[in-house]
Amino acid sequence: MTDPIKLINVSHYYSQGLPVQVAAVKNINLTIKAGEAVGIIGHTGSGKSTLISHFNGLLKPSEGTVLVDGEDIHKDKETLRRSRFKIGLCFQYPESQLFEETVAKDIAFGPGNMGLSDSEIALRVERAAEFVGLKRELLSKSPFDLSGGEKRRAAIAGVMAMEPEVLVLDEPAAGLDPRGKNEILRMIMNYREQTGSTIVFVSHSMEDIAATAERIIVMNHGEIALEGTVDEVFSHGESLRTMGLNVPEITRIFMMLRQRGIDVPSNIYSVEEGARILRGLAEGRRG
Amino acid sequence: MVRDITFGQYYPGSSAVHKMDARMKFVLTFGMIVCIFVCRNFFSLGLMVLFTSAAVAVSRIPLKMILKSIKPVAVILIFTGILNIFYTKGGETWFSFWKISVTEKGVYTAVFTMIRIIVLVIISSLLTYTTTPTMLTDALERLLSPLKVFHIKVHTLAMMMTLALRFIPTLIEEIERIMNAQKARGADLESGGLIRRAKALIPVFVPLMVSSFRRAYELAFAMTCRCYTGGDGRTRMKQMKLGLRDFIALTVCLAVLAGIITLNHFFPKVI
């Protein structure tokens, strides 16, 4: 089976040919396999957003090739257009893309561009709204009347409704309160479980990445600095710190506990898990 | 892309032209533009070209930037050139074919007009290259302040202009962002006829309007929070002061004007 996304030696320069030429990403070799949940993490300006803009051909690489399902995405206009629907890209603060009269119509924009039948579109809108937990009565409202969190969900639903093979989300939880953030993350995991689609998730929050991704790609100065499973990447705590990143706080606490000779696992990434282990430890000591 | 527009962009530097008082620069630019149209023959126009080259040299703006500023008017240049060559008749006929003929006067007029336009563009872009938009509107406000007598809100107008200029890059960025988001949803912004294309822009312009209004509201709020109440009683951080440099520039410009008038008088007119 061909991989949904494959980048071969991709570099992208801004202001190419001018003295101020900057390499936003350079020599990226990357494969996203079908069904994976990949987290892309990096400091601000590390090239994360530039990288994902190559996935659906919004940016053309200055050098290198982008393959979607084994086909060069920039081969012709038709391939490019098809790739846009295969790779659903949801940008940061996607609520700024809402424009239609009603939420339902806005969610239908993507599927409508795919040229689907009305009944199919209606079905997809309903399904997408369900995934993001938008109540039915909101669908007939104007998107501008929704609350901030609801707008975000409606916008994500707009990308989900295209039912892409790969859903790429750039900081889907940015600017939301902790509760809204958890809901969005849970919603994405739920979507993945039900549809089995591939997820690429961009964030600079280690906690969020640890909670959602199986494989992590760490970007630094436009290059892939680290790549591997969550355990593998977080075991490089020191080099992550030099890139302005860090392991999740709870992981750091467990690492410090280990340093003090307390026998706890080092691969703890969520507070719930950590709490469970500490509770077990305390009970064991009492008993 | 939209980002490549250079006309009206500041090019940082510390040359004498950069340091000149923006008011004087404004007045002199205006004056020199008038001078371009005072020129009647190639000798006076030559003086104008000389002056412009000298000004560019003093400003130390790279030649590449100057050429970049001419690029947007290239079409207009070619168009006026062609029109003048074929439609101005007079003097010796140099070339003739069917109904088309090229005369001595036609060629002279075409060349003359084209040089005029080029000089005009260079002089005006020199002003914007060497003066920040803020300084420019500040100068405009000061220059127009006598209009206050007629109850024209000069300060408000200048502030609106400053803000509008300030938000151009922000809006360009915003448009690109929204366009990308809609393209990712399969919006086709590049093909189809005029009506289809105009329709395709709705998903871009509706969010743009919404965010612009939000931005305007937020900005007004932020300004109010910093006690902005309009122009009355407002003092400036940078006081404008005319210096020796400004008077030298004024003298040079007056000399050029005098030269142009003299040359116009002694040589036969072309246009």
Short mmCIF file of C-alpha atoms in Angstrom, two decimals, chain B:
data_model
loop_
_atom_site.label_atom_id
_atom_site.label_comp_id
_atom_site.label_asym_id
_atom_site.label_seq_id
_atom_site.Cartn_x
_atom_site.Cartn_y
_atom_site.Cartn_z
CA MET B 1 2.28 37.72 -5.07
CA VAL B 2 0.66 40.68 -3.41
CA ARG B 3 3.73 41.03 -1.22
CA ASP B 4 5.90 42.18 -4.10
CA ILE B 5 4.31 45.61 -4.35
CA THR B 6 7.08 48.08 -3.61
CA PHE B 7 5.44 51.37 -4.48
CA GLY B 8 5.05 53.26 -1.24
CA GLN B 9 7.47 51.23 0.82
CA TYR B 10 10.03 52.57 3.20
CA TYR B 11 13.64 51.65 2.59
CA PRO B 12 15.60 52.21 5.79
CA GLY B 13 18.71 54.32 5.57
CA SER B 14 20.54 57.25 7.12
CA SER B 15 21.30 59.41 4.10
CA ALA B 16 20.76 63.16 3.96
CA VAL B 17 17.50 62.56 2.10
CA HIS B 18 16.29 60.23 4.83
CA LYS B 19 17.16 62.76 7.49
CA MET B 20 15.43 65.69 5.81
CA ASP B 21 12.35 67.17 7.40
CA ALA B 22 9.39 65.25 6.02
CA ARG B 23 7.43 68.46 5.46
CA MET B 24 10.17 69.92 3.30
CA LYS B 25 10.52 66.63 1.43
CA PHE B 26 6.79 66.61 0.80
CA VAL B 27 6.71 70.16 -0.50
CA LEU B 28 9.81 69.72 -2.62
CA THR B 29 8.57 66.46 -4.11
CA PHE B 30 5.37 68.18 -5.05
CA GLY B 31 7.33 71.12 -6.44
CA MET B 32 9.62 68.91 -8.49
CA ILE B 33 6.67 67.03 -9.93
CA VAL B 34 5.33 70.39 -11.10
CA CYS B 35 8.79 71.10 -12.54
CA ILE B 36 8.58 67.94 -14.68
CA PHE B 37 5.61 69.48 -16.41
CA VAL B 38 7.25 72.85 -16.76
CA CYS B 39 9.95 71.26 -18.93
CA ARG B 40 9.36 72.07 -22.58
CA ASN B 41 12.42 70.64 -24.34
CA PHE B 42 15.02 67.94 -23.96
CA PHE B 43 17.51 70.31 -22.37
CA SER B 44 15.30 71.27 -19.45
CA LEU B 45 14.10 67.68 -19.13
CA GLY B 46 17.76 66.63 -19.14
CA LEU B 47 18.36 68.92 -16.18
CA MET B 48 15.43 67.29 -14.42
CA VAL B 49 16.87 63.83 -15.11
CA LEU B 50 20.21 65.01 -13.78
CA PHE B 51 18.59 66.33 -10.61
CA THR B 52 16.66 63.08 -10.10
CA SER B 53 19.78 60.94 -10.56
CA ALA B 54 21.66 63.13 -8.10
CA ALA B 55 18.83 62.82 -5.57
CA VAL B 56 18.80 59.03 -5.96
CA ALA B 57 22.58 58.95 -5.53
CA VAL B 58 22.43 61.05 -2.38
CA SER B 59 19.62 58.92 -0.92
CA ARG B 60 21.71 55.76 -1.46
CA ILE B 61 18.62 53.79 -2.45
CA PRO B 62 19.87 50.81 -4.51
CA LEU B 63 19.20 51.06 -8.23
CA LYS B 64 17.34 47.75 -8.02
CA MET B 65 14.71 49.31 -5.76
CA ILE B 66 14.31 52.24 -8.15
CA LEU B 67 13.79 49.89 -11.08
CA LYS B 68 11.31 47.92 -9.03
CA SER B 69 9.23 51.07 -8.54
CA ILE B 70 9.04 51.62 -12.30
CA LYS B 71 7.89 48.07 -12.98
CA PRO B 72 4.23 48.59 -12.04
CA VAL B 73 3.89 51.48 -14.53
CA ALA B 74 5.67 49.64 -17.35
CA VAL B 75 2.38 48.92 -19.10
CA ILE B 76 1.30 52.54 -18.92
CA LEU B 77 4.72 53.55 -20.21
CA ILE B 78 4.55 51.30 -23.25
CA PHE B 79 0.96 52.28 -23.90
CA THR B 80 1.63 56.03 -23.88
CA GLY B 81 4.75 55.47 -25.93
CA ILE B 82 2.86 53.64 -28.67
CA LEU B 83 -0.04 56.09 -28.64
CA ASN B 84 2.26 59.07 -28.99
CA ILE B 85 4.39 57.55 -31.74
CA PHE B 86 1.43 56.80 -33.95
CA TYR B 87 -0.97 59.60 -33.16
CA THR B 88 1.26 62.65 -32.91
CA LYS B 89 1.94 63.97 -36.38
CA GLY B 90 4.34 66.64 -37.50
CA GLY B 91 7.79 67.22 -38.93
CA GLU B 92 9.59 64.76 -41.16
CA THR B 93 7.98 61.39 -41.81
CA TRP B 94 10.48 58.69 -40.90
CA PHE B 95 8.48 55.60 -41.58
CA SER B 96 5.22 54.96 -43.32
CA PHE B 97 3.24 51.82 -44.07
CA TRP B 98 -0.41 51.60 -45.11
CA LYS B 99 -2.27 53.93 -42.73
CA ILE B 100 0.47 53.95 -40.15
CA SER B 101 3.18 56.56 -40.23
CA VAL B 102 5.83 57.54 -37.79
CA THR B 103 6.90 61.15 -37.77
CA GLU B 104 9.76 63.03 -36.19
CA LYS B 105 7.42 64.79 -33.81
CA GLY B 106 5.71 61.55 -32.85
CA VAL B 107 8.96 59.92 -31.79
CA TYR B 108 10.10 63.00 -29.88
CA THR B 109 6.79 63.29 -28.04
CA ALA B 110 6.77 59.60 -27.20
CA VAL B 111 10.29 59.66 -25.80
CA PHE B 112 9.62 62.92 -23.96
CA THR B 113 6.43 61.65 -22.32
CA MET B 114 8.01 58.38 -21.32
CA ILE B 115 10.97 60.09 -19.67
CA ARG B 116 8.53 62.36 -17.90
CA ILE B 117 6.56 59.46 -16.48
CA ILE B 118 9.72 57.64 -15.38
CA VAL B 119 11.08 60.74 -13.62
CA LEU B 120 7.70 61.31 -12.02
CA VAL B 121 7.57 57.79 -10.63
CA ILE B 122 11.17 57.89 -9.42
CA ILE B 123 10.72 61.21 -7.63
CA SER B 124 7.55 60.17 -5.90
CA SER B 125 8.90 56.76 -4.91
CA LEU B 126 12.01 58.46 -3.60
CA LEU B 127 9.76 60.26 -1.15
CA THR B 128 8.14 57.06 0.06
CA TYR B 129 11.39 55.12 0.09
CA THR B 130 13.08 57.65 2.34
CA THR B 131 10.16 58.58 4.57
CA THR B 132 8.25 56.26 6.87
CA PRO B 133 4.49 56.32 6.37
CA THR B 134 4.10 57.74 9.85
CA MET B 135 6.45 60.61 9.12
CA LEU B 136 4.64 61.20 5.86
CA THR B 137 1.21 61.49 7.38
CA ASP B 138 2.63 63.55 10.23
CA ALA B 139 4.06 65.95 7.69
CA LEU B 140 0.78 66.02 5.81
CA GLU B 141 -1.06 66.80 9.00
CA ARG B 142 1.26 69.69 9.76
CA LEU B 143 1.11 71.01 6.23
CA LEU B 144 -2.66 70.88 6.13
CA SER B 145 -3.16 72.27 9.62
CA PRO B 146 -4.11 75.73 8.29
CA LEU B 147 -7.30 74.06 7.02
CA LYS B 148 -8.44 73.80 10.62
CA VAL B 149 -9.76 77.30 10.14
CA PHE B 150 -12.43 75.78 7.92
CA HIS B 151 -13.29 73.21 10.60
CA ILE B 152 -11.69 70.37 8.69
CA LYS B 153 -10.50 67.68 11.08
CA VAL B 154 -6.96 67.44 9.76
CA HIS B 155 -5.67 65.37 12.65
CA THR B 156 -8.45 62.82 12.33
CA LEU B 157 -7.85 62.49 8.61
CA ALA B 158 -4.11 62.05 9.13
CA MET B 159 -4.68 59.47 11.86
CA MET B 160 -7.04 57.55 9.60
CA MET B 161 -4.43 57.57 6.88
CA THR B 162 -1.68 56.39 9.24
CA LEU B 163 -3.86 53.55 10.46
CA ALA B 164 -4.88 52.57 6.95
CA LEU B 165 -1.24 52.40 5.88
CA ARG B 166 -0.29 50.52 9.01
CA PHE B 167 -2.88 47.83 8.32
CA ILE B 168 -2.06 47.15 4.69
CA PRO B 169 0.54 44.45 5.47
CA THR B 170 -1.71 42.99 8.15
CA LEU B 171 -4.59 42.74 5.72
CA ILE B 172 -2.41 41.20 3.03
CA GLU B 173 -1.33 38.56 5.51
CA GLU B 174 -4.91 38.00 6.56
CA ILE B 175 -6.07 37.58 2.95
CA GLU B 176 -3.35 35.03 2.31
CA ARG B 177 -4.29 33.14 5.43
CA ILE B 178 -7.97 32.98 4.60
CA MET B 179 -7.29 32.14 0.96
CA ASN B 180 -5.15 29.21 2.06
CA ALA B 181 -7.81 28.01 4.47
CA GLN B 182 -10.49 28.09 1.78
CA LYS B 183 -8.21 26.51 -0.81
CA ALA B 184 -7.63 23.71 1.68
CA ARG B 185 -11.39 23.21 1.60
CA GLY B 186 -11.22 22.89 -2.15
CA ALA B 187 -12.15 26.45 -3.09
CA ASP B 188 -11.12 27.16 -6.66
CA LEU B 189 -10.00 30.77 -6.77
CA GLU B 190 -8.05 30.67 -9.99
CA SER B 191 -10.20 29.36 -12.78
CA GLY B 192 -13.50 30.18 -14.47
CA GLY B 193 -14.94 33.32 -15.96
CA LEU B 194 -15.28 36.71 -14.37
CA ILE B 195 -18.53 36.04 -12.57
CA ARG B 196 -17.40 32.68 -11.28
CA ARG B 197 -14.20 34.19 -10.00
CA ALA B 198 -16.00 37.05 -8.30
CA LYS B 199 -18.30 34.53 -6.66
CA ALA B 200 -15.34 32.44 -5.58
CA LEU B 201 -14.04 35.43 -3.65
CA ILE B 202 -17.03 35.55 -1.32
CA PRO B 203 -15.53 32.93 1.02
CA VAL B 204 -12.44 35.14 1.24
CA PHE B 205 -14.03 38.55 1.62
CA VAL B 206 -16.74 37.74 4.13
CA PRO B 207 -14.25 36.53 6.76
CA LEU B 208 -11.96 39.41 5.85
CA MET B 209 -14.70 41.96 6.50
CA VAL B 210 -15.62 40.27 9.75
CA SER B 211 -12.05 40.27 11.01
CA SER B 212 -11.46 43.86 9.84
CA PHE B 213 -14.42 45.11 11.83
CA ARG B 214 -13.25 43.17 14.85
CA ARG B 215 -9.75 44.59 14.44
CA ALA B 216 -11.06 48.14 14.07
CA TYR B 217 -13.14 47.75 17.18
CA GLU B 218 -10.24 46.34 19.17
CA LEU B 219 -7.92 49.09 17.96
CA ALA B 220 -10.40 51.81 18.90
CA PHE B 221 -10.72 50.22 22.30
CA ALA B 222 -6.95 50.04 22.78
CA MET B 223 -6.57 53.68 21.72
CA THR B 224 -9.26 54.80 24.12
CA CYS B 225 -7.53 52.86 26.89
CA ARG B 226 -4.41 54.87 26.20
CA CYS B 227 -6.41 58.08 26.58
CA TYR B 228 -6.57 58.97 22.91
CA THR B 229 -9.17 61.66 22.49
CA GLY B 230 -8.27 63.10 19.11
CA GLY B 231 -5.87 65.80 18.04
CA ASP B 232 -6.62 68.55 20.55
CA GLY B 233 -3.83 69.12 23.02
CA ARG B 234 -1.83 66.22 21.68
CA THR B 235 1.93 66.66 21.78
CA ARG B 236 4.51 64.87 19.67
CA MET B 237 7.38 62.65 20.56
CA LYS B 238 9.33 63.62 17.47
CA GLN B 239 9.34 67.36 16.93
CA MET B 240 9.83 68.37 13.35
CA LYS B 241 12.50 70.96 12.85
CA LEU B 242 13.78 72.51 9.67
CA GLY B 243 17.57 72.34 9.50
CA LEU B 244 20.37 73.53 7.28
CA ARG B 245 19.99 70.39 5.17
CA ASP B 246 16.40 71.33 4.35
CA PHE B 247 17.31 74.81 3.19
CA ILE B 248 20.14 73.48 1.05
CA ALA B 249 17.65 71.11 -0.59
CA LEU B 250 15.24 73.99 -1.11
CA THR B 251 17.96 76.09 -2.72
CA VAL B 252 18.97 73.25 -5.03
CA CYS B 253 15.37 72.74 -6.11
CA LEU B 254 14.86 76.44 -6.73
CA ALA B 255 18.05 76.46 -8.78
CA VAL B 256 16.76 73.54 -10.84
CA LEU B 257 13.49 75.39 -11.43
CA ALA B 258 15.39 78.48 -12.52
CA GLY B 259 17.54 76.34 -14.80
CA ILE B 260 14.48 74.73 -16.38
CA ILE B 261 12.84 78.06 -17.07
CA THR B 262 16.04 79.41 -18.60
CA LEU B 263 16.57 76.35 -20.78
CA ASN B 264 12.92 76.47 -21.84
CA HIS B 265 13.45 80.03 -22.92
CA PHE B 266 16.64 79.52 -24.95
CA PHE B 267 15.85 76.28 -26.78
CA PRO B 268 12.89 75.48 -29.04
CA LYS B 269 10.09 73.60 -27.40
CA VAL B 270 9.34 69.95 -28.21
CA ILE B 271 6.05 69.53 -26.44
#
